[in-house]
Amino acid sequence: MSLENVSMVAKIMMPIMFLAVVLQIVGFSTTAWVTTSHSARGVSQTVAIGLWRSCVSITGGSHADQSLCISTASDETTVNGKTVTINYPSWYRGAEAVETLGLLAVLAATAFHFGYVLLEELRKRAIIMGVLALSIGAAVMIAVGVIIFGAKYEDKIIRQNVSLPAGFTLSLSWSFGVCIGAAVLAIISSACVGLEMQNITRLMAY
């Protein structure tokens, strides 16, 4: 394994792409895409909604602190040992789908790029073209997911499904922001791959 013939651009891309993967995994899997909280008479209630799980926690008052999380991965979930059917809207399922595709694309792009840098036999134009296509695809999919979610998160169906009183105000939270960060890094990676493609084309011309 020799890095002598690897361009500086390709080396710089490695931590950028790795960080994009980490951010997308964190944002994808955590529950703080949307949060809300309310306090009254010494009792605080916090709700956090993610792509795959929603959690409610209640603290204070005369009762012990309580916390409940339910899966949103399917329309049927289990609450306190009972099966409950919740009809999530199509935009919510769409956001889940494109964020999943975005995660797979950024993982594949990163794996191929690390192979391109670390393994001399993989330093081929076809490999870097694949990295470019996957990086662009990841950026687009992740961005589409956050745009869909950001435009629709106040949907009354979501409010009804987590039983929010009218006084609660939903706010986009840090998991949502982390996925935006992953999209930005995927865009930066795509630009760097474009520069690497130019380097390869220039070398092939000599």
Tab-separated table of C-alpha atoms in Angstrom:
chain	number	residue	atom	x	y	z
A	1	MET	CA	0.000	0.000	0.000
A	2	SER	CA	1.592	3.253	-1.190
A	3	LEU	CA	0.098	6.720	-1.037
A	4	GLU	CA	2.901	8.389	-2.975
A	5	ASN	CA	0.906	8.477	-6.217
A	6	VAL	CA	-2.342	9.601	-4.576
A	7	SER	CA	-3.300	13.228	-5.076
A	8	MET	CA	-3.752	15.586	-2.140
A	9	VAL	CA	-7.399	16.072	-3.144
A	10	ALA	CA	-8.064	12.336	-2.841
A	11	LYS	CA	-6.394	12.258	0.579
A	12	ILE	CA	-8.365	15.257	1.842
A	13	MET	CA	-11.604	13.600	0.725
A	14	MET	CA	-11.107	10.652	3.096
A	15	PRO	CA	-11.916	12.425	6.400
A	16	ILE	CA	-14.653	14.488	4.702
A	17	MET	CA	-16.439	11.388	3.426
A	18	PHE	CA	-15.917	9.518	6.697
A	19	LEU	CA	-17.451	12.424	8.635
A	20	ALA	CA	-20.387	12.518	6.188
A	21	VAL	CA	-21.044	8.833	6.959
A	22	VAL	CA	-20.861	9.431	10.721
A	23	LEU	CA	-23.225	12.412	10.562
A	24	GLN	CA	-25.740	10.585	8.380
A	25	ILE	CA	-25.748	7.524	10.652
A	26	VAL	CA	-26.255	9.719	13.743
A	27	GLY	CA	-29.003	11.835	12.203
A	28	PHE	CA	-30.670	8.853	10.544
A	29	SER	CA	-30.886	6.796	13.736
A	30	THR	CA	-31.672	9.361	16.448
A	31	THR	CA	-35.078	10.687	17.488
A	32	ALA	CA	-34.540	14.443	17.580
A	33	TRP	CA	-35.722	15.390	14.085
A	34	VAL	CA	-38.609	17.229	15.713
A	35	THR	CA	-38.968	18.047	19.406
A	36	THR	CA	-41.411	19.857	21.629
A	37	SER	CA	-41.799	20.366	25.360
A	38	HIS	CA	-44.335	21.805	27.751
A	39	SER	CA	-44.337	22.485	31.481
A	40	ALA	CA	-47.336	23.043	33.727
A	41	ARG	CA	-47.911	22.676	37.463
A	42	GLY	CA	-44.419	21.315	38.028
A	43	VAL	CA	-44.733	18.604	35.375
A	44	SER	CA	-42.609	18.690	32.203
A	45	GLN	CA	-43.458	16.716	29.090
A	46	THR	CA	-40.966	16.323	26.229
A	47	VAL	CA	-41.673	14.732	22.857
A	48	ALA	CA	-38.981	13.763	20.346
A	49	ILE	CA	-39.823	12.399	16.892
A	50	GLY	CA	-37.314	10.756	14.565
A	51	LEU	CA	-37.481	8.788	11.351
A	52	TRP	CA	-37.801	5.444	13.101
A	53	ARG	CA	-38.908	6.146	16.665
A	54	SER	CA	-40.899	8.624	18.745
A	55	CYS	CA	-40.288	9.155	22.445
A	56	VAL	CA	-42.276	10.879	25.192
A	57	SER	CA	-40.845	11.632	28.632
A	58	ILE	CA	-42.639	13.093	31.657
A	59	THR	CA	-40.776	14.427	34.662
A	60	GLY	CA	-41.821	16.123	37.890
A	61	GLY	CA	-45.074	16.005	39.801
A	62	SER	CA	-46.073	13.434	42.378
A	63	HIS	CA	-45.420	10.436	40.109
A	64	ALA	CA	-42.125	8.831	39.147
A	65	ASP	CA	-40.480	10.020	35.936
A	66	GLN	CA	-41.870	8.192	32.923
A	67	SER	CA	-40.532	7.560	29.436
A	68	LEU	CA	-42.104	5.763	26.478
A	69	CYS	CA	-40.693	5.149	22.996
A	70	ILE	CA	-42.551	3.587	20.080
A	71	SER	CA	-41.243	2.386	16.741
A	72	THR	CA	-42.391	4.273	13.661
A	73	ALA	CA	-40.755	1.822	11.240
A	74	SER	CA	-44.135	0.278	10.420
A	75	ASP	CA	-47.772	1.285	10.854
A	76	GLU	CA	-48.210	-1.410	13.520
A	77	THR	CA	-46.360	-0.923	16.776
A	78	THR	CA	-46.541	-2.181	20.359
A	79	VAL	CA	-47.496	0.176	23.179
A	80	ASN	CA	-47.652	-1.210	26.734
A	81	GLY	CA	-47.947	-4.743	25.367
A	82	LYS	CA	-50.773	-3.902	22.959
A	83	THR	CA	-50.571	-3.722	19.174
A	84	VAL	CA	-51.560	-0.297	17.884
A	85	THR	CA	-52.032	0.742	14.252
A	86	ILE	CA	-50.837	4.226	13.319
A	87	ASN	CA	-51.241	5.435	9.752
A	88	TYR	CA	-48.169	7.511	9.010
A	89	PRO	CA	-48.473	9.852	6.004
A	90	SER	CA	-46.833	9.086	2.658
A	91	TRP	CA	-44.414	12.032	2.968
A	92	TYR	CA	-43.064	10.567	6.218
A	93	ARG	CA	-42.450	7.206	4.547
A	94	GLY	CA	-40.921	9.035	1.591
A	95	ALA	CA	-38.477	10.850	3.879
A	96	GLU	CA	-37.523	7.535	5.487
A	97	ALA	CA	-36.952	5.962	2.062
A	98	VAL	CA	-34.734	8.678	0.576
A	99	GLU	CA	-32.715	9.068	3.791
A	100	THR	CA	-32.091	5.304	3.731
A	101	LEU	CA	-30.947	5.504	0.104
A	102	GLY	CA	-28.769	8.487	1.014
A	103	LEU	CA	-27.121	6.527	3.823
A	104	LEU	CA	-26.441	3.531	1.553
A	105	ALA	CA	-25.036	5.796	-1.176
A	106	VAL	CA	-22.674	7.687	1.142
A	107	LEU	CA	-21.487	4.404	2.693
A	108	ALA	CA	-20.776	2.936	-0.743
A	109	ALA	CA	-19.062	6.117	-1.978
A	110	THR	CA	-16.822	6.179	1.095
A	111	ALA	CA	-15.940	2.475	0.808
A	112	PHE	CA	-15.031	2.799	-2.871
A	113	HIS	CA	-13.020	5.959	-2.269
A	114	PHE	CA	-11.038	4.408	0.575
A	115	GLY	CA	-10.345	1.442	-1.719
A	116	TYR	CA	-9.267	3.843	-4.476
A	117	VAL	CA	-6.807	5.595	-2.157
A	118	LEU	CA	-5.456	2.606	-0.262
A	119	LEU	CA	-5.334	-0.085	-2.952
A	120	GLU	CA	-3.253	0.674	-6.016
A	121	GLU	CA	-5.114	-1.860	-8.152
A	122	LEU	CA	-8.345	0.114	-7.602
A	123	ARG	CA	-6.933	3.458	-8.760
A	124	LYS	CA	-8.926	3.447	-11.966
A	125	ARG	CA	-11.051	6.033	-13.706
A	126	ALA	CA	-14.112	3.758	-13.476
A	127	ILE	CA	-13.819	3.590	-9.677
A	128	ILE	CA	-13.580	7.343	-9.209
A	129	MET	CA	-16.508	7.828	-11.615
A	130	GLY	CA	-18.504	5.474	-9.411
A	131	VAL	CA	-17.512	7.478	-6.339
A	132	LEU	CA	-18.661	10.659	-8.090
A	133	ALA	CA	-22.050	9.163	-9.015
A	134	LEU	CA	-22.580	7.789	-5.498
A	135	SER	CA	-21.523	11.054	-3.812
A	136	ILE	CA	-23.907	13.093	-5.948
A	137	GLY	CA	-26.665	10.542	-5.342
A	138	ALA	CA	-26.055	10.651	-1.579
A	139	ALA	CA	-26.153	14.458	-1.509
A	140	VAL	CA	-29.386	14.560	-3.515
A	141	MET	CA	-31.159	11.853	-1.506
A	142	ILE	CA	-30.206	13.246	1.895
A	143	ALA	CA	-31.158	16.767	0.814
A	144	VAL	CA	-34.512	15.606	-0.579
A	145	GLY	CA	-35.248	13.820	2.694
A	146	VAL	CA	-34.583	16.869	4.860
A	147	ILE	CA	-36.532	19.116	2.470
A	148	ILE	CA	-39.562	16.797	2.604
A	149	PHE	CA	-39.409	16.533	6.381
A	150	GLY	CA	-38.739	20.229	6.878
A	151	ALA	CA	-41.701	21.191	4.713
A	152	LYS	CA	-44.169	18.762	6.286
A	153	TYR	CA	-43.157	18.223	9.917
A	154	GLU	CA	-46.087	20.271	11.262
A	155	ASP	CA	-48.531	17.941	9.506
A	156	LYS	CA	-51.619	17.426	11.696
A	157	ILE	CA	-51.261	13.648	11.259
A	158	ILE	CA	-47.942	13.691	13.100
A	159	ARG	CA	-49.486	15.854	15.816
A	160	GLN	CA	-52.416	13.450	16.204
A	161	ASN	CA	-50.249	10.333	16.220
A	162	VAL	CA	-48.150	11.527	19.153
A	163	SER	CA	-51.258	12.952	20.892
A	164	LEU	CA	-49.983	16.502	21.154
A	165	PRO	CA	-52.312	19.079	22.707
A	166	ALA	CA	-52.915	22.219	20.659
A	167	GLY	CA	-50.567	24.282	22.844
A	168	PHE	CA	-47.470	22.304	21.889
A	169	THR	CA	-45.226	23.821	19.189
A	170	LEU	CA	-43.143	21.418	17.118
A	171	SER	CA	-39.587	22.528	16.279
A	172	LEU	CA	-36.962	21.019	14.012
A	173	SER	CA	-34.093	19.777	16.168
A	174	TRP	CA	-30.501	18.582	16.084
A	175	SER	CA	-30.947	15.212	14.318
A	176	PHE	CA	-32.452	17.100	11.388
A	177	GLY	CA	-29.502	19.521	11.420
A	178	VAL	CA	-26.980	16.681	11.539
A	179	CYS	CA	-28.422	15.222	8.324
A	180	ILE	CA	-28.182	18.649	6.688
A	181	GLY	CA	-24.501	18.597	7.659
A	182	ALA	CA	-24.127	15.165	6.042
A	183	ALA	CA	-25.696	16.496	2.824
A	184	VAL	CA	-23.314	19.484	2.788
A	185	LEU	CA	-20.302	17.204	3.238
A	186	ALA	CA	-21.568	14.922	0.464
A	187	ILE	CA	-21.775	17.975	-1.826
A	188	ILE	CA	-18.216	18.966	-0.885
A	189	SER	CA	-17.097	15.387	-1.549
A	190	SER	CA	-18.737	15.488	-4.976
A	191	ALA	CA	-16.828	18.674	-5.828
A	192	CYS	CA	-13.556	17.082	-4.672
A	193	VAL	CA	-14.230	13.970	-6.745
A	194	GLY	CA	-14.784	16.241	-9.738
A	195	LEU	CA	-11.318	17.745	-9.157
A	196	GLU	CA	-9.843	14.251	-8.863
A	197	MET	CA	-11.474	13.321	-12.173
A	198	GLN	CA	-9.753	16.330	-13.766
A	199	ASN	CA	-6.417	15.208	-12.301
A	200	ILE	CA	-6.859	11.725	-13.760
A	201	THR	CA	-7.871	13.103	-17.163
A	202	ARG	CA	-4.832	15.396	-17.162
A	203	LEU	CA	-2.474	12.501	-16.317
A	204	MET	CA	-4.005	10.283	-19.005
A	205	ALA	CA	-3.415	13.029	-21.568
A	206	TYR	CA	0.345	12.946	-21.044
